[in-house]
Amino acid sequence: MIPMLLGVSLLAFALLQLSPGDPLAAQRNNPQVPDELIRRIERQYGFDKPFPEQYALWLGNVFHGNLGYSFKYKRPVADVLWERLSATLLLALFSSGLAWLVAVPLGVWSALRRGEWIDKTVSVIAFVGMSLPSFFLALLLLYAATMMPELPLLGRLPIGGLTSADFDSMGWLHRVWDVFLHLLIPGTVLAVGALAGLQRIARGSMLEVLRQPYVIAARSRGLSEGAILWRHAFRNAANPLLTLLGFEFSALLSGAAFTEIITSWPGLGLVALEAVRAKDLFLVMATVLMGSLLLLLGNLLSDLLLAWNDPRVKLR
Amino acid sequence: MSLLDVRDLRVSFPVSGGLFGRAKTWIKAVDGINLSLAPRQTLGLVGESGCGKSTTGRAILRLLEADTGTISVDGTDVRALTQADLRAFRRHMQLVMQDPMSALDPRCTAFQAVSEGLEVHKLAPRDQWRDRVRELFDLVGLSDEHLDRYPHEFSGGQRQRIGIARALAVEPKLLVLDEPVSALDVSVQAQIVNLLEDIQERMGVGYLFVAHDLGVVRHISHRIAVMYLGRIVEEGSAEEICQSPRHPYTQMLLSSVPGMGRGKKIMAPPMGELPSPSNPPSGCVFHPRCPMATGACQKERPTLVESNDGRRLACPVV
Ligand SMILES: Nc1ncnc2c1ncn2[C@@H]1O[C@H](COP(=O)(O)OP(=O)(O)O)[C@@H](O)[C@H]1O
Ligand SMILES: [Mg+2]
């Protein structure tokens, strides 16, 4: 894990060095900032040193918990990152929750009605959902949100951002609702992308379990189909799904970047793009590190869930 | 009254073939069989793998639907039961499966597996389940310490004991044992067969004992039915079948059992493969493999004829 993080960060650092641009461009062009100050900043962050030294300096700082300063946002990187990370996590949680809530029951249902029209219909819809490019769906939804008359209950859906302008003056319940409304479009886009695959896997793994001898044995003992489904079939069919959960979560985090940018969701993806464009070195490095870390965490999460669901791996 | 009475049972499966799986043909897995089992007795059902034994067992338990035929278990017409009645009736007929590993839910402890039947059929209040399961474990030769273990913690023989305890928990009258020892080591096979014999003596449960090997069912069975390609070719008391087999197929089966069939009219072990039940041979389905086949065997399908001594045979040649 550590070697991987080191490798990724080194690569990213090198790429940024090779690319044109200057993290202090804005400051240099600002006549208000004295040259003396700029030179001091350069010395402080090692911009005047050769590449290996710069990297070592950055790495040392990271190990001491100092992610550096964002020249674009004029705040410590850690602050910016934390804010954006929570937005991305929220989006990933919301969209995976949504995808799972829809896909798993649909998959189980298709498996139980295998070959019947409902199974075929769900398959077709899932396939269409899977083939729909996410940017297209995002644009479609954004367009619909601006053109549609006010929806009952939801009102007019916000088309970007995390909160409304008057967020600070809201009560907490109102705030939750406000964030929820903002989540709907990016969350749906991400969920639709993940849905089809999940549904196929839920269906397949359910079908596999339903023909297991222990399911037939349960039926022969007189259990109702509902009890067979919940007690024996579903719990065993959940394994491949749990493996996927962590993986899917990491995939959503990285896939989220694209959707975030289109729907202007202020998450890691959007901030990474902005940081790269501004050549905000330390912020870019922090988002890269964070992305890799989240991927690893997602895998760790799958492993933990698998262990939790496996009687052979009892955490006694 | 017999415990189990099967009349003209037929089960077929659709198999899709051809381009895009459109062309449907039917496998006649069970092609018109009659069986009868007296209470507290064992009927051995023997035949090569693929001849339709499991399908017969599952159709009897209505785990799959037969095409035609009547199945009566303890006087009840099983095929006429509604789904709700069927579920309740299941406590009278239980199943022990071939592969004891896959027959147990990997997520349920032995106790959970065995007590489930008590719960479903409301045979005991919850606080007595544990005692009841202990008794059953004692019956099948497991001990208390096994109660809360998961299937992967047991050996094959122990798992099959759990499978048997699970089936017995609801005090069935009929037990369909679908090759209960085929997946076990030879040394364990005898233990399990002996256990089943003991249990029958104590509880008076009737067995339909399925096996592909005559040697396994020989001692435990009162009667034996020999099945070939979805049909019964010979049926009689266990002794008669094993001492003086009449059907050429029975003789073949017997000669393939080590230590059996010696000193009698010995035939070569089964030659050739079991033909596909989707495209069975004409006339007597056994004729392509039969050393005694005559021209008539290719044309006419023999019927199962009962002789004066109570034996049934589907071969006009011998
Ligand atoms: N669910 C099924 N679908 C299609 N064919 C089946 C199915 N179950 C069994 N068969 C076929 O029916 C025949 C009899 O199978 P089975 O009853 O399992 O035989 P046995 O238990 O004697 O080995 C075989 O040819 C098998 O391929
Ligand atoms: Mg079988």
PDB file of C-alpha atoms in Angstrom, chain A residues 212-225 227 231-233 235-237 239 309-314 316, chain B residues 58 61 63 87 90-91 93-95 97 99 102-108 113 116-117 119-121 150 152-153 166 170:
ATOM      1  CA  GLN A 212     -28.123 -25.056  -4.634  1.00  0.00           C
ATOM      2  CA  PRO A 213     -29.118 -28.289  -2.916  1.00  0.00           C
ATOM      3  CA  TYR A 214     -29.585 -26.540   0.428  1.00  0.00           C
ATOM      4  CA  VAL A 215     -32.271 -24.353  -1.099  1.00  0.00           C
ATOM      5  CA  ILE A 216     -34.052 -27.432  -2.431  1.00  0.00           C
ATOM      6  CA  ALA A 217     -33.588 -29.032   0.983  1.00  0.00           C
ATOM      7  CA  ALA A 218     -35.165 -26.002   2.648  1.00  0.00           C
ATOM      8  CA  ARG A 219     -38.137 -26.231   0.316  1.00  0.00           C
ATOM      9  CA  SER A 220     -38.478 -29.929   1.039  1.00  0.00           C
ATOM     10  CA  ARG A 221     -38.682 -29.155   4.742  1.00  0.00           C
ATOM     11  CA  GLY A 222     -41.744 -27.041   4.104  1.00  0.00           C
ATOM     12  CA  LEU A 223     -40.323 -23.523   4.355  1.00  0.00           C
ATOM     13  CA  SER A 224     -42.270 -20.883   2.544  1.00  0.00           C
ATOM     14  CA  GLU A 225     -40.685 -19.382  -0.524  1.00  0.00           C
ATOM     15  CA  ALA A 227     -38.378 -17.766   4.191  1.00  0.00           C
ATOM     16  CA  ARG A 231     -32.926 -17.072   5.296  1.00  0.00           C
ATOM     17  CA  HIS A 232     -31.037 -19.180   2.855  1.00  0.00           C
ATOM     18  CA  ALA A 233     -30.882 -17.759  -0.626  1.00  0.00           C
ATOM     19  CA  ARG A 235     -27.673 -14.275   2.525  1.00  0.00           C
ATOM     20  CA  ASN A 236     -25.603 -16.589   0.387  1.00  0.00           C
ATOM     21  CA  ALA A 237     -26.149 -14.615  -2.772  1.00  0.00           C
ATOM     22  CA  ASN A 239     -21.225 -12.501  -1.185  1.00  0.00           C
ATOM     23  CA  ASN A 309     -20.640 -12.202   6.056  1.00  0.00           C
ATOM     24  CA  ASP A 310     -18.609 -15.401   6.079  1.00  0.00           C
ATOM     25  CA  PRO A 311     -19.200 -17.881   8.897  1.00  0.00           C
ATOM     26  CA  ARG A 312     -15.775 -19.362   8.225  1.00  0.00           C
ATOM     27  CA  VAL A 313     -14.129 -16.070   9.131  1.00  0.00           C
ATOM     28  CA  LYS A 314     -15.703 -15.468  12.485  1.00  0.00           C
ATOM     29  CA  ARG A 316     -14.218 -14.163  17.557  1.00  0.00           C
TER      30      ARG A 316
ATOM     31  CA  ARG B  58     -37.974 -35.275  -6.359  1.00  0.00           C
ATOM     32  CA  LEU B  61     -41.646 -35.158  -2.900  1.00  0.00           C
ATOM     33  CA  LEU B  63     -39.963 -30.739  -5.543  1.00  0.00           C
ATOM     34  CA  ARG B  87     -46.039 -27.290   2.684  1.00  0.00           C
ATOM     35  CA  ARG B  90     -43.965 -31.999   3.774  1.00  0.00           C
ATOM     36  CA  ARG B  91     -43.335 -32.953   7.369  1.00  0.00           C
ATOM     37  CA  MET B  93     -41.991 -36.885   3.678  1.00  0.00           C
ATOM     38  CA  GLN B  94     -38.420 -35.750   3.879  1.00  0.00           C
ATOM     39  CA  LEU B  95     -35.305 -35.772   1.774  1.00  0.00           C
ATOM     40  CA  MET B  97     -29.398 -35.467  -0.295  1.00  0.00           C
ATOM     41  CA  ASP B  99     -23.692 -34.268  -1.411  1.00  0.00           C
ATOM     42  CA  SER B 102     -23.903 -28.483  -0.593  1.00  0.00           C
ATOM     43  CA  ALA B 103     -27.012 -29.800   1.127  1.00  0.00           C
ATOM     44  CA  LEU B 104     -26.261 -27.660   4.185  1.00  0.00           C
ATOM     45  CA  ASP B 105     -26.511 -23.895   4.132  1.00  0.00           C
ATOM     46  CA  PRO B 106     -22.943 -22.727   4.853  1.00  0.00           C
ATOM     47  CA  ARG B 107     -24.356 -19.906   6.953  1.00  0.00           C
ATOM     48  CA  CYS B 108     -26.421 -22.034   9.316  1.00  0.00           C
ATOM     49  CA  ALA B 113     -30.364 -26.485  10.305  1.00  0.00           C
ATOM     50  CA  GLU B 116     -35.723 -25.171  11.413  1.00  0.00           C
ATOM     51  CA  GLY B 117     -38.109 -28.035  10.752  1.00  0.00           C
ATOM     52  CA  GLU B 119     -40.058 -24.139  13.824  1.00  0.00           C
ATOM     53  CA  VAL B 120     -41.709 -24.412  10.434  1.00  0.00           C
ATOM     54  CA  HIS B 121     -44.077 -27.172  11.482  1.00  0.00           C
ATOM     55  CA  TYR B 150     -20.908 -24.534  10.920  1.00  0.00           C
ATOM     56  CA  HIS B 152     -17.370 -26.461   7.060  1.00  0.00           C
ATOM     57  CA  GLU B 153     -16.238 -27.621  10.489  1.00  0.00           C
ATOM     58  CA  ARG B 166     -32.526 -32.459   9.900  1.00  0.00           C
ATOM     59  CA  VAL B 170     -40.140 -33.411  11.759  1.00  0.00           C
TER      60      VAL B 170
END
